[in-house]
PDB file of C-alpha atoms in Angstrom:
ATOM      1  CA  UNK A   1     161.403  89.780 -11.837  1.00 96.00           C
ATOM      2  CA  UNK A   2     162.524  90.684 -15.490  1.00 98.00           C
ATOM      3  CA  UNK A   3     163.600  93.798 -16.655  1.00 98.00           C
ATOM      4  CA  UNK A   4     162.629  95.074 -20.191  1.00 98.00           C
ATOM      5  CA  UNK A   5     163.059  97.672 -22.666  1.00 98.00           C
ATOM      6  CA  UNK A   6     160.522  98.666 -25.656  1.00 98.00           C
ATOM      7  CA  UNK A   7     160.227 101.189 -28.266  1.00 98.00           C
ATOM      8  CA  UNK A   8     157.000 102.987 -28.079  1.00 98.00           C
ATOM      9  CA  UNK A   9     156.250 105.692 -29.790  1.00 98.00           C
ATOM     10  CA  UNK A  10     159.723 106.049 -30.739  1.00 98.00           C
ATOM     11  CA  UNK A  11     160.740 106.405 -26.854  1.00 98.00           C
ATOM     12  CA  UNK A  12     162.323 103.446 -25.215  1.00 98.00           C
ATOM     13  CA  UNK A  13     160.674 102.327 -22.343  1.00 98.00           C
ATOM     14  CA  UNK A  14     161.445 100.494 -18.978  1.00 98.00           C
ATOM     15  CA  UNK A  15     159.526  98.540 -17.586  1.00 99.00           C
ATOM     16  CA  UNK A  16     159.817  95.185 -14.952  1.00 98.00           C
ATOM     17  CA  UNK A  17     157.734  92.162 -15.732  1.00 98.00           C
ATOM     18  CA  UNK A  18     156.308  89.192 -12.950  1.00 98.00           C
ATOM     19  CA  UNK A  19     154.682  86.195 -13.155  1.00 98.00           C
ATOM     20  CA  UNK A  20     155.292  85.663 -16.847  1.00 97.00           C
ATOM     21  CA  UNK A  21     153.984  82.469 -16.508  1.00 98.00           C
ATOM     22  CA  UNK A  22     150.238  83.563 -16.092  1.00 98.00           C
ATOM     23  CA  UNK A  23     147.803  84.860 -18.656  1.00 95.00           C
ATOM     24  CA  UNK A  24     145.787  86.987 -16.740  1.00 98.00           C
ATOM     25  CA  UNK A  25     147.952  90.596 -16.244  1.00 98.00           C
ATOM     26  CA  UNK A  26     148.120  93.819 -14.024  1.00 98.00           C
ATOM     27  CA  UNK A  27     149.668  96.634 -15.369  1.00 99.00           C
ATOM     28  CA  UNK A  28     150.839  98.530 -11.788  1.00 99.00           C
ATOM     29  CA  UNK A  29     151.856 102.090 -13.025  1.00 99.00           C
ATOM     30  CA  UNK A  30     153.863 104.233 -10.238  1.00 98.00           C
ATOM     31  CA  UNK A  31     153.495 107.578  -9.086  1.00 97.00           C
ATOM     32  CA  UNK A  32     154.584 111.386 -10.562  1.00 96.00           C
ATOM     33  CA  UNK A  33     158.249 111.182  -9.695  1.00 95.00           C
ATOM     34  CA  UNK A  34     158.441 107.849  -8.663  1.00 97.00           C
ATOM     35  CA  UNK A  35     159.469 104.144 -10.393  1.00 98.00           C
ATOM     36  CA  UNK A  36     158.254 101.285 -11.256  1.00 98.00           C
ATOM     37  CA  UNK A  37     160.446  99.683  -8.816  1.00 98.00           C
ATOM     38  CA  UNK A  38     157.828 100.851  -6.380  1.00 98.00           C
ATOM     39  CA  UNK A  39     155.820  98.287  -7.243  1.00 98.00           C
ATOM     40  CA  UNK A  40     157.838  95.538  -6.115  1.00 98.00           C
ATOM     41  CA  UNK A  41     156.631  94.534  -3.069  1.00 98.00           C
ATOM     42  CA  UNK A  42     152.707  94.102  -4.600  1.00 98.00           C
ATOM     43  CA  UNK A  43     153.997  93.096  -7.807  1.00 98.00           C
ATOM     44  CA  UNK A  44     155.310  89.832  -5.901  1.00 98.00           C
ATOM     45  CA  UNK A  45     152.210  89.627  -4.097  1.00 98.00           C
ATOM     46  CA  UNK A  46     149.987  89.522  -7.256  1.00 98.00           C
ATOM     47  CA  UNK A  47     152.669  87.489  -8.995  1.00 98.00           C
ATOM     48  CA  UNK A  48     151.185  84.163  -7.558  1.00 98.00           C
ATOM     49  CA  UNK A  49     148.280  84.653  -9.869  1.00 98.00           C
ATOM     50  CA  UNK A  50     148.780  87.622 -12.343  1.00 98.00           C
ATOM     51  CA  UNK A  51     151.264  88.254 -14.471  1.00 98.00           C
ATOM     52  CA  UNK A  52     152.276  92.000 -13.376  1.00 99.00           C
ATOM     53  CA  UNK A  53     154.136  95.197 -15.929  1.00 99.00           C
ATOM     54  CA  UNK A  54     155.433  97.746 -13.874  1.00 99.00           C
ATOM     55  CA  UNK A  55     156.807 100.166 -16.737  1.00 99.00           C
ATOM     56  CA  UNK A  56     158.966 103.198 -15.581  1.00 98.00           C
ATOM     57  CA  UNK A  57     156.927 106.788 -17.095  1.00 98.00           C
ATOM     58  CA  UNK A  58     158.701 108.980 -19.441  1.00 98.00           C
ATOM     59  CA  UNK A  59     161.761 110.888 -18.003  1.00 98.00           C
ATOM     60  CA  UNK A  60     161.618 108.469 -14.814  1.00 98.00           C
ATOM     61  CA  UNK A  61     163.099 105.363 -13.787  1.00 98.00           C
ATOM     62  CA  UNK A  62     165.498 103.990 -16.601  1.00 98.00           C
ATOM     63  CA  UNK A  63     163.049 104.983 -19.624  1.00 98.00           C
ATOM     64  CA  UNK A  64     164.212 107.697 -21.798  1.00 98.00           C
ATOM     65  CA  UNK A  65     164.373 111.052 -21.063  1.00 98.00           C
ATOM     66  CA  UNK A  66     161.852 113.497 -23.545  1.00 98.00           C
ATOM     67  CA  UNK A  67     163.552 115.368 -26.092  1.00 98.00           C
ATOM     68  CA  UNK A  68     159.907 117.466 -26.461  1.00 98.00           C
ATOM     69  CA  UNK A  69     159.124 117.798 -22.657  1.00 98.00           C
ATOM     70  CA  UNK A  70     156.910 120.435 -23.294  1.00 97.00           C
ATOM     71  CA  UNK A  71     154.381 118.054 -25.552  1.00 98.00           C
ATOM     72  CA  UNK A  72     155.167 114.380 -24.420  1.00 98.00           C
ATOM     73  CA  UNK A  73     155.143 114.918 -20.506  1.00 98.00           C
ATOM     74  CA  UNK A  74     151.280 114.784 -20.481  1.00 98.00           C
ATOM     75  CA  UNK A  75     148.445 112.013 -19.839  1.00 98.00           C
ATOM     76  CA  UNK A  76     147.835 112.046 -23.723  1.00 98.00           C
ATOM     77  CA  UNK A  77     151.107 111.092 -24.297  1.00 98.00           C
ATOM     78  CA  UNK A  78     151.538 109.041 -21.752  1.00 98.00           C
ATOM     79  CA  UNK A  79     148.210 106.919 -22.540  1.00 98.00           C
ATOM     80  CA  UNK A  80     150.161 106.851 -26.321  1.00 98.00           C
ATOM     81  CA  UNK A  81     153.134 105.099 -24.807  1.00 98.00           C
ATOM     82  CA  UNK A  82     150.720 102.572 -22.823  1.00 98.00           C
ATOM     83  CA  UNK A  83     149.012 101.457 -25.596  1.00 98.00           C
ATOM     84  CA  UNK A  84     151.825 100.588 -27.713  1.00 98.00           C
ATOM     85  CA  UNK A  85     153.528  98.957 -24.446  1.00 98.00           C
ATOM     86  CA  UNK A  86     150.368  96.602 -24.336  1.00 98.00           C
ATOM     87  CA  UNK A  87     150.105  96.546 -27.985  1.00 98.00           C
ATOM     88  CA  UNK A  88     153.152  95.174 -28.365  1.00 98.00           C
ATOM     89  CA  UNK A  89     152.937  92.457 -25.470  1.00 98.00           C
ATOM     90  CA  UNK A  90     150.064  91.193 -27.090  1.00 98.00           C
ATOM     91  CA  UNK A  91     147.859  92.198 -24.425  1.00 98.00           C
ATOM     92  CA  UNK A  92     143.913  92.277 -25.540  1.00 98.00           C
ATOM     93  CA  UNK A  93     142.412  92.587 -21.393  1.00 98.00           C
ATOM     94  CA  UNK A  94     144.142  93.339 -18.636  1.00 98.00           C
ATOM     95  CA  UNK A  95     143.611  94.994 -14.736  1.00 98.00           C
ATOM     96  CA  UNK A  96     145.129  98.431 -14.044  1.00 99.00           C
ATOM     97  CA  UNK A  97     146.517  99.492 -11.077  1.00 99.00           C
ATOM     98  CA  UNK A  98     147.782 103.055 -10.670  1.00 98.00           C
ATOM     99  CA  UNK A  99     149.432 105.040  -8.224  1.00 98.00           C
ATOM    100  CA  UNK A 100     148.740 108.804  -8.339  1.00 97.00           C
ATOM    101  CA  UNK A 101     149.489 110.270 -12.109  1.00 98.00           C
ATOM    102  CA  UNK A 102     149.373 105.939 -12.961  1.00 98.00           C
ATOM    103  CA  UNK A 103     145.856 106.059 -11.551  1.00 98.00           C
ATOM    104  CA  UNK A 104     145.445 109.058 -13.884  1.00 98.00           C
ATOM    105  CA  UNK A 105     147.001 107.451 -16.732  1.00 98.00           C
ATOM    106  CA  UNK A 106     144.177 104.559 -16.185  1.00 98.00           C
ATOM    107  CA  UNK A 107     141.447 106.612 -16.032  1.00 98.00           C
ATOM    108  CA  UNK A 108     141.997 108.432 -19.237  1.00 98.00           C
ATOM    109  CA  UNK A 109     143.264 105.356 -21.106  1.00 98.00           C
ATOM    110  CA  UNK A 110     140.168 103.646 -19.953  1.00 98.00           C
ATOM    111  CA  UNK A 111     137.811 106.417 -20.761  1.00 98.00           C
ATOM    112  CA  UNK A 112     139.808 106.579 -24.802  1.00 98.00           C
ATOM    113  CA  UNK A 113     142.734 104.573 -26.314  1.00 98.00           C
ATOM    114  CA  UNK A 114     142.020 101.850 -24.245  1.00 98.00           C
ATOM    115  CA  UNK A 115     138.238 101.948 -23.547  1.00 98.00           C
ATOM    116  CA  UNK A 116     137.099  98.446 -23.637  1.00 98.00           C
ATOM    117  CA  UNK A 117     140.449  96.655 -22.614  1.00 98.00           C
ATOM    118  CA  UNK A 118     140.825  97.946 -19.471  1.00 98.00           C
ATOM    119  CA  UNK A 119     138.724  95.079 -17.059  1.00 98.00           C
ATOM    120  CA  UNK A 120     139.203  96.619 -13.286  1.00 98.00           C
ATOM    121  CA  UNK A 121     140.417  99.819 -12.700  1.00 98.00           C
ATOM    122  CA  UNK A 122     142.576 100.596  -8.894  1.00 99.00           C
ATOM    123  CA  UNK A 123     143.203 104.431  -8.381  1.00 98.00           C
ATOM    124  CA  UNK A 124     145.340 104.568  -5.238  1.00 98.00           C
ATOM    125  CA  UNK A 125     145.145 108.590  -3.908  1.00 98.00           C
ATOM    126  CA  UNK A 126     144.240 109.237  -7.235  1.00 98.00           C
ATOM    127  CA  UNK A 127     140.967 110.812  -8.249  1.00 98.00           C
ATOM    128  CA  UNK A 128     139.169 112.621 -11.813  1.00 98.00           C
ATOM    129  CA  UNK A 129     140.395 115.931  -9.150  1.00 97.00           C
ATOM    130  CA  UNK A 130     142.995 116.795  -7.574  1.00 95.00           C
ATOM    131  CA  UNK A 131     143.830 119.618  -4.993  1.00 95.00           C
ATOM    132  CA  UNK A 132     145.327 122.633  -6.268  1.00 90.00           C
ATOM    133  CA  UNK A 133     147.161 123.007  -2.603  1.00 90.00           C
ATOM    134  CA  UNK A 134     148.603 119.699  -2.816  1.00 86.00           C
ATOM    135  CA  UNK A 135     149.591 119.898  -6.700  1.00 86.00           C
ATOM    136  CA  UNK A 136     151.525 123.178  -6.169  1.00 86.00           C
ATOM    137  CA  UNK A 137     153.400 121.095  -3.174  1.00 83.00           C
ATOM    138  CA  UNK A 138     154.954 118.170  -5.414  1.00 82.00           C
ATOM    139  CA  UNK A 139     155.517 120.620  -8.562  1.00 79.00           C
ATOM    140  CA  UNK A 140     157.665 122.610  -5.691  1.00 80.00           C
ATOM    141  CA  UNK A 141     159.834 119.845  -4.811  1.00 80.00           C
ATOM    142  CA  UNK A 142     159.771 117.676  -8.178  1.00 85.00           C
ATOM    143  CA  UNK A 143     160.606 120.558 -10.582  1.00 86.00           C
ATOM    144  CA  UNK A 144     163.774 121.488  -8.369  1.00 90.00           C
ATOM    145  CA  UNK A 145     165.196 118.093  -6.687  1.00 94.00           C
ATOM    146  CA  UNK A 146     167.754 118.237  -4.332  1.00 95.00           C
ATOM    147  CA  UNK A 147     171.048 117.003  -4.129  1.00 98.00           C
ATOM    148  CA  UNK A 148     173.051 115.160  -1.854  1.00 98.00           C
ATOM    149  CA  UNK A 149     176.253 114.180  -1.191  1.00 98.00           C
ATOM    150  CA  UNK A 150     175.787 110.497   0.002  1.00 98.00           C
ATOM    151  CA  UNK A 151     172.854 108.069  -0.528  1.00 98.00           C
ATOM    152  CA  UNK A 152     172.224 108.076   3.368  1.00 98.00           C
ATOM    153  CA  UNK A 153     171.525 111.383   3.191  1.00 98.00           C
ATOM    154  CA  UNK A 154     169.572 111.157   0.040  1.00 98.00           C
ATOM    155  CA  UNK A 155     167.366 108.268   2.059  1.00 98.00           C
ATOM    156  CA  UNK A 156     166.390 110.968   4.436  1.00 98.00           C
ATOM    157  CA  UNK A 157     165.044 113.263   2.359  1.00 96.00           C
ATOM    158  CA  UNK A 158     163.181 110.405   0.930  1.00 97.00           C
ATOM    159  CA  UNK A 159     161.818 109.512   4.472  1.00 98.00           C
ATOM    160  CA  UNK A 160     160.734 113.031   4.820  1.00 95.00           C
ATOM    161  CA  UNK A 161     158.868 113.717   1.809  1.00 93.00           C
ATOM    162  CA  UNK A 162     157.607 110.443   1.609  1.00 95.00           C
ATOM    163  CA  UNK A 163     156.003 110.377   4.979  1.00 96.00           C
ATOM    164  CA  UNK A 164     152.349 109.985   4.406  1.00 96.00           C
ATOM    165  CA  UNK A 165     153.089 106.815   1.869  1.00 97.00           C
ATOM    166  CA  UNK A 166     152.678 105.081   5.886  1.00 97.00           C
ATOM    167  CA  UNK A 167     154.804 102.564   7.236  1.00 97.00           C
ATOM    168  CA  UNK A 168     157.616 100.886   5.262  1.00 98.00           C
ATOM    169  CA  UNK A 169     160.431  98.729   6.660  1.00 97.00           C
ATOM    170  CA  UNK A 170     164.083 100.173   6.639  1.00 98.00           C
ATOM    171  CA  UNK A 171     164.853  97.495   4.212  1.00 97.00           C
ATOM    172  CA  UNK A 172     161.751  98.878   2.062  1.00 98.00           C
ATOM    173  CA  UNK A 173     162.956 102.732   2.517  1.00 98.00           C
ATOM    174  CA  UNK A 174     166.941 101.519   1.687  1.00 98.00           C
ATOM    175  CA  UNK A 175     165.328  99.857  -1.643  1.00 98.00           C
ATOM    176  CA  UNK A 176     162.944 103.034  -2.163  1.00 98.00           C
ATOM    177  CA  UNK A 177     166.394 105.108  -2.217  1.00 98.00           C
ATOM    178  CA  UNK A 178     169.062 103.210  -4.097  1.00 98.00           C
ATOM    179  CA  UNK A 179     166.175 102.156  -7.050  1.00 97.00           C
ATOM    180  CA  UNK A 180     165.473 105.803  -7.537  1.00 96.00           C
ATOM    181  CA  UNK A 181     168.589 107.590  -7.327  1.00 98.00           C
ATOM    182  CA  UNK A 182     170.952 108.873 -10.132  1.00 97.00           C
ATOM    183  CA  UNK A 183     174.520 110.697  -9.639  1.00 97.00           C
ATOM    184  CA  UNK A 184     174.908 113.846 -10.922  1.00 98.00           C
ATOM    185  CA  UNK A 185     177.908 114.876 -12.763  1.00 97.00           C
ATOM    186  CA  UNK A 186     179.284 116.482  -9.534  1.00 98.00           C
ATOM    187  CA  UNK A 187     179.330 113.067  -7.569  1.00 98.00           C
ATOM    188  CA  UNK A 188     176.100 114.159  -5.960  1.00 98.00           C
ATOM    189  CA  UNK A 189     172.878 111.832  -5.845  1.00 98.00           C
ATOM    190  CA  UNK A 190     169.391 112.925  -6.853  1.00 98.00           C
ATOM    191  CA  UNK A 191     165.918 111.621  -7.303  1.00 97.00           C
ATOM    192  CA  UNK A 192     166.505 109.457 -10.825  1.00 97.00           C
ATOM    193  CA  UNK A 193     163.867 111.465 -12.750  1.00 97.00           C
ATOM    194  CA  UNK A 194     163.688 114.220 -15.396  1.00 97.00           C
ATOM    195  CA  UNK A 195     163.047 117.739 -13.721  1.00 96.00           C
ATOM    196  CA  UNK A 196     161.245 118.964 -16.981  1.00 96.00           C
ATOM    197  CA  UNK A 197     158.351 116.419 -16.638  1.00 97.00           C
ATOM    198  CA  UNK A 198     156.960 119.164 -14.560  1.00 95.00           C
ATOM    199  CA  UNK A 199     156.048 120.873 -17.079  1.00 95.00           C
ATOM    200  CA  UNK A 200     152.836 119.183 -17.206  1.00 96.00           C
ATOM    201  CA  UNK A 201     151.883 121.703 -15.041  1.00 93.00           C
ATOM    202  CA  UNK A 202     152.770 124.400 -17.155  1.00 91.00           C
ATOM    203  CA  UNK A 203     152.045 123.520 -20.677  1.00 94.00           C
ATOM    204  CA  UNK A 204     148.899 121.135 -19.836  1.00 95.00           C
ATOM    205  CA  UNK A 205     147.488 123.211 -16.923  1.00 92.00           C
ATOM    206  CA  UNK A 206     144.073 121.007 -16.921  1.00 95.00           C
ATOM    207  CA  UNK A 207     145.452 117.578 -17.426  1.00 96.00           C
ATOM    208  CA  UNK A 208     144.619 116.305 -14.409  1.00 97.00           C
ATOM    209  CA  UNK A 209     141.153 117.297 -14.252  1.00 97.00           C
ATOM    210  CA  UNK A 210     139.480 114.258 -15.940  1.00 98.00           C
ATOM    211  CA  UNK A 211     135.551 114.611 -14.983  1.00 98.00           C
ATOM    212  CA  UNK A 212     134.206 114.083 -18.347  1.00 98.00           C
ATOM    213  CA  UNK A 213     136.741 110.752 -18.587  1.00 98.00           C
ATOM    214  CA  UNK A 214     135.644 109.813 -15.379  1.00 98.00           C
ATOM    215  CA  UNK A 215     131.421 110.388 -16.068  1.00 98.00           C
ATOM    216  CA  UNK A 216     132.570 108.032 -19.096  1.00 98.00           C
ATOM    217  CA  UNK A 217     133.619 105.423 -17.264  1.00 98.00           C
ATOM    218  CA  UNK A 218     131.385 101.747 -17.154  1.00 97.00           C
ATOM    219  CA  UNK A 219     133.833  99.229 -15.640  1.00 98.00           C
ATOM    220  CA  UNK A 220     134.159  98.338 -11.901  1.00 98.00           C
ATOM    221  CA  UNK A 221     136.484 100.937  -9.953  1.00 98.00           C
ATOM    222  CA  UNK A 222     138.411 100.191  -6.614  1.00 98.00           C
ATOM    223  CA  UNK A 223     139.754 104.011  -5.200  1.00 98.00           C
ATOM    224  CA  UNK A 224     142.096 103.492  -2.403  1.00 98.00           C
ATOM    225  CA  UNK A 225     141.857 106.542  -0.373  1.00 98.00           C
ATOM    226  CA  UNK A 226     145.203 107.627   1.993  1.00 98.00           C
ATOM    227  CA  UNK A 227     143.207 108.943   4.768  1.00 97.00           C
ATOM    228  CA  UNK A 228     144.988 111.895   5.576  1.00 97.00           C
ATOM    229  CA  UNK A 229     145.363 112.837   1.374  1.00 97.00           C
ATOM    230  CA  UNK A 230     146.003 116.077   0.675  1.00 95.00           C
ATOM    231  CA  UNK A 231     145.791 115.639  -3.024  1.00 95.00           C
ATOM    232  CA  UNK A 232     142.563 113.430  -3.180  1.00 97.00           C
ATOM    233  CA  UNK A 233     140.222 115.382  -0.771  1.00 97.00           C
ATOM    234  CA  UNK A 234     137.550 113.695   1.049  1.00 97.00           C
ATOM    235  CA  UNK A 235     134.461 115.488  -0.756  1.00 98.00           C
ATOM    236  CA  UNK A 236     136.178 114.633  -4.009  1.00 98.00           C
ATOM    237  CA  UNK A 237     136.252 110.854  -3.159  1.00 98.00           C
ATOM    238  CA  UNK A 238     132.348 111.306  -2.162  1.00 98.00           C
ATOM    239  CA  UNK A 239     131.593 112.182  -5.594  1.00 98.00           C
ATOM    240  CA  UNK A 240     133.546 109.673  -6.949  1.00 98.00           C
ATOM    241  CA  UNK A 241     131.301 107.358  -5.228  1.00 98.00           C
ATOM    242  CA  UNK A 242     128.370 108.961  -6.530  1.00 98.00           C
ATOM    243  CA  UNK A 243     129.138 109.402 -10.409  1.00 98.00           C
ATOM    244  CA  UNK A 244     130.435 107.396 -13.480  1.00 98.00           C
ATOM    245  CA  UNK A 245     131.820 104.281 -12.592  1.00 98.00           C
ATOM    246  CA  UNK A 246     130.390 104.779  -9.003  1.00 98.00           C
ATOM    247  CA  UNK A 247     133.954 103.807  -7.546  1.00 98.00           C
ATOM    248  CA  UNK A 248     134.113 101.640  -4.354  1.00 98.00           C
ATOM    249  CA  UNK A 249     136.371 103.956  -2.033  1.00 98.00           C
ATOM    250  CA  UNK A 250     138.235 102.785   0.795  1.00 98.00           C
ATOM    251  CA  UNK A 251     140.242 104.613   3.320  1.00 98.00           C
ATOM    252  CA  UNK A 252     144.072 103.477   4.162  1.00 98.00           C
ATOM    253  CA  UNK A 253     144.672 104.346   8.056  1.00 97.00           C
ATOM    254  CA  UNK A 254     147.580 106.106   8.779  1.00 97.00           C
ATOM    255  CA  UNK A 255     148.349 107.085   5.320  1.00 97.00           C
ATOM    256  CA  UNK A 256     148.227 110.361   3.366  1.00 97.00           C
ATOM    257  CA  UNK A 257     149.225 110.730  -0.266  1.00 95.00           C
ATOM    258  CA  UNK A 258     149.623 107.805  -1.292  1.00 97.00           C
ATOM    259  CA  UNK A 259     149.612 104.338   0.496  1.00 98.00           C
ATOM    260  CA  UNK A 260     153.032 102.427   0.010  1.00 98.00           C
ATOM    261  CA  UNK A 261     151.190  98.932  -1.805  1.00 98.00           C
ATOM    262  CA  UNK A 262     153.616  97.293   0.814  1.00 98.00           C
ATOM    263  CA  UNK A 263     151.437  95.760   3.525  1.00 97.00           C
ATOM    264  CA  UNK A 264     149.141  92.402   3.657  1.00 97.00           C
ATOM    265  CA  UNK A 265     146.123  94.551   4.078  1.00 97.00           C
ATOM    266  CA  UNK A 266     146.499  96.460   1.346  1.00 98.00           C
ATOM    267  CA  UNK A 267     147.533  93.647  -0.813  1.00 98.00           C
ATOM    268  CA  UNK A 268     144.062  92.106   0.237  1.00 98.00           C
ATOM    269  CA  UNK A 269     142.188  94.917  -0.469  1.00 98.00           C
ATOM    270  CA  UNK A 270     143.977  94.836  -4.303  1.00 98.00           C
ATOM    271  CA  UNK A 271     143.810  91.156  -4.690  1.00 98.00           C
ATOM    272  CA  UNK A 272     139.767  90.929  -3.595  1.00 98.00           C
ATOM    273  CA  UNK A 273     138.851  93.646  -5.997  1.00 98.00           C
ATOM    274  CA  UNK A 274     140.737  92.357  -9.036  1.00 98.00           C
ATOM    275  CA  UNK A 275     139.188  88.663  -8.640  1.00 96.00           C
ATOM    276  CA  UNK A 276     136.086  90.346  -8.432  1.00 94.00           C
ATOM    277  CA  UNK A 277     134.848  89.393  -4.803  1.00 70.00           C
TER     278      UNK A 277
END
């Protein structure tokens, strides 16, 4: 693994690279208050054959914080930023892989700024709807993170708000925790994002509703659904299978929102699709 930095749109960006050696790329985009150093474990996987750029979003991870939160923490913006990343990586084709708000970064950058370069499309939890219920529930805890006095502590919190991702290994929750935490002037340790990127939800109340990008849609689709999702509801997955792209929707077992990318399984299920089997 590499680690990166580019100027896009006048933002510096983050972002991990894998298997530079290959042609043939994945960009694996993480989650709303997440890194890109949750990629790691498929990133490896797909590393045998795919070279793999897991860029951290706006205001997360080690990419730059907004100075205009209230007009660059959107999709629009945040398709801007990924098509000068692959712009300027001299990327023509390429595989997307999102988690979450990276699956609906994909979908809109496939359905506009990058219709035609996108080749295979992987929403995991992520869907052209999402559930108001389950919305409301992230914007409560991302828009006010807590603080703790110790990473240990901090890893618990993790564990308990990042339940339905499924199983992960201690080893995988201990990385989780110390690649996503940032100290606080106080000495304390919180989630290493900017709390102002929720205001998505305020100043771009519909951004996540993406029908008309998703109708749009004409290359092949793989949803992975956490089976237990509160965010991408069943009915919503249903249409999904029965509109646009006409996505190919699995279920995860024992997941909710979203699926961790961390097990064999699931890095079959990724790996089939993208090779087109």
């Amino acid at each position: 693994m590499d680690s990166r930095y580019l100027l896009c749109e006048g933002r510096e960006l983050h972002y991990t690279e894998w298997g530079a050696q290959h042609d043939e790329t994945v960009i694996a985009w993480h989650g709303l208050a997440r890194t890109c150093r949750d990629m790691d474990d498929i990133a490896l996987h797909l590393a045998q054959r795919y070279r793999v750029i897991c860029p951290d979003t706006l205001g997360r991870g080690l990419s730059q914080w907004s100075p205009e939160p209230e007009r660059e923490y959107c999709l629009a913006f945040y398709v801007k930023l990924a098509e000068s990343l692959v712009n300027q990586l001299g990327l023509e084709r390429f595989h997307w892989l999102g988690t979450s708000m990276g699956g609906a970064i994909g979908t809109l950058a496939a359905a506009s700024r990058l219709r035609g370069r996108i080749r295979r499309l992987v929403l995991n939890d992520n869907g052209p709807q999402l559930a108001d219920a389950a919305i409301e529930r992230i914007r409560s805890y991302a828009g006010s993170p807590a603080a703790f006095a110790t990473v240990g502590e901090l890893e618990q919190y993790f564990r308990t708000i990042y339940k339905p991702y499924g199983w992960l290994s201690d080893v995988q929750w201990r990385r989780l925790t110390e690649t996503s935490t940032r100290r606080l002037p106080d000495g304390r340790v919180t989630p290493h994002y900017d709390p102002a990127m929720v205001m998505q939800f305020t100043h771009h109340r519909d951004d996540y509703l993406l029908w008309d990008a998703w109708d749009s849609l004409d290359l092949p689709v793989l949803c992975l659904r956490g089976e237990s999702s509160d965010l991408l509801l069943a009915e919503t997955a249903d249409a999904m299978r029965q509109r646009g792209p006409r996505a190919v929707v699995i279920e995860i077992a024992d997941c909710g929102h979203a699926p961790a990318l961390n097990t064999p399984a699931q890095y079959a299920l990724v790996e089939r699709f993208l090779a087109g089997a």
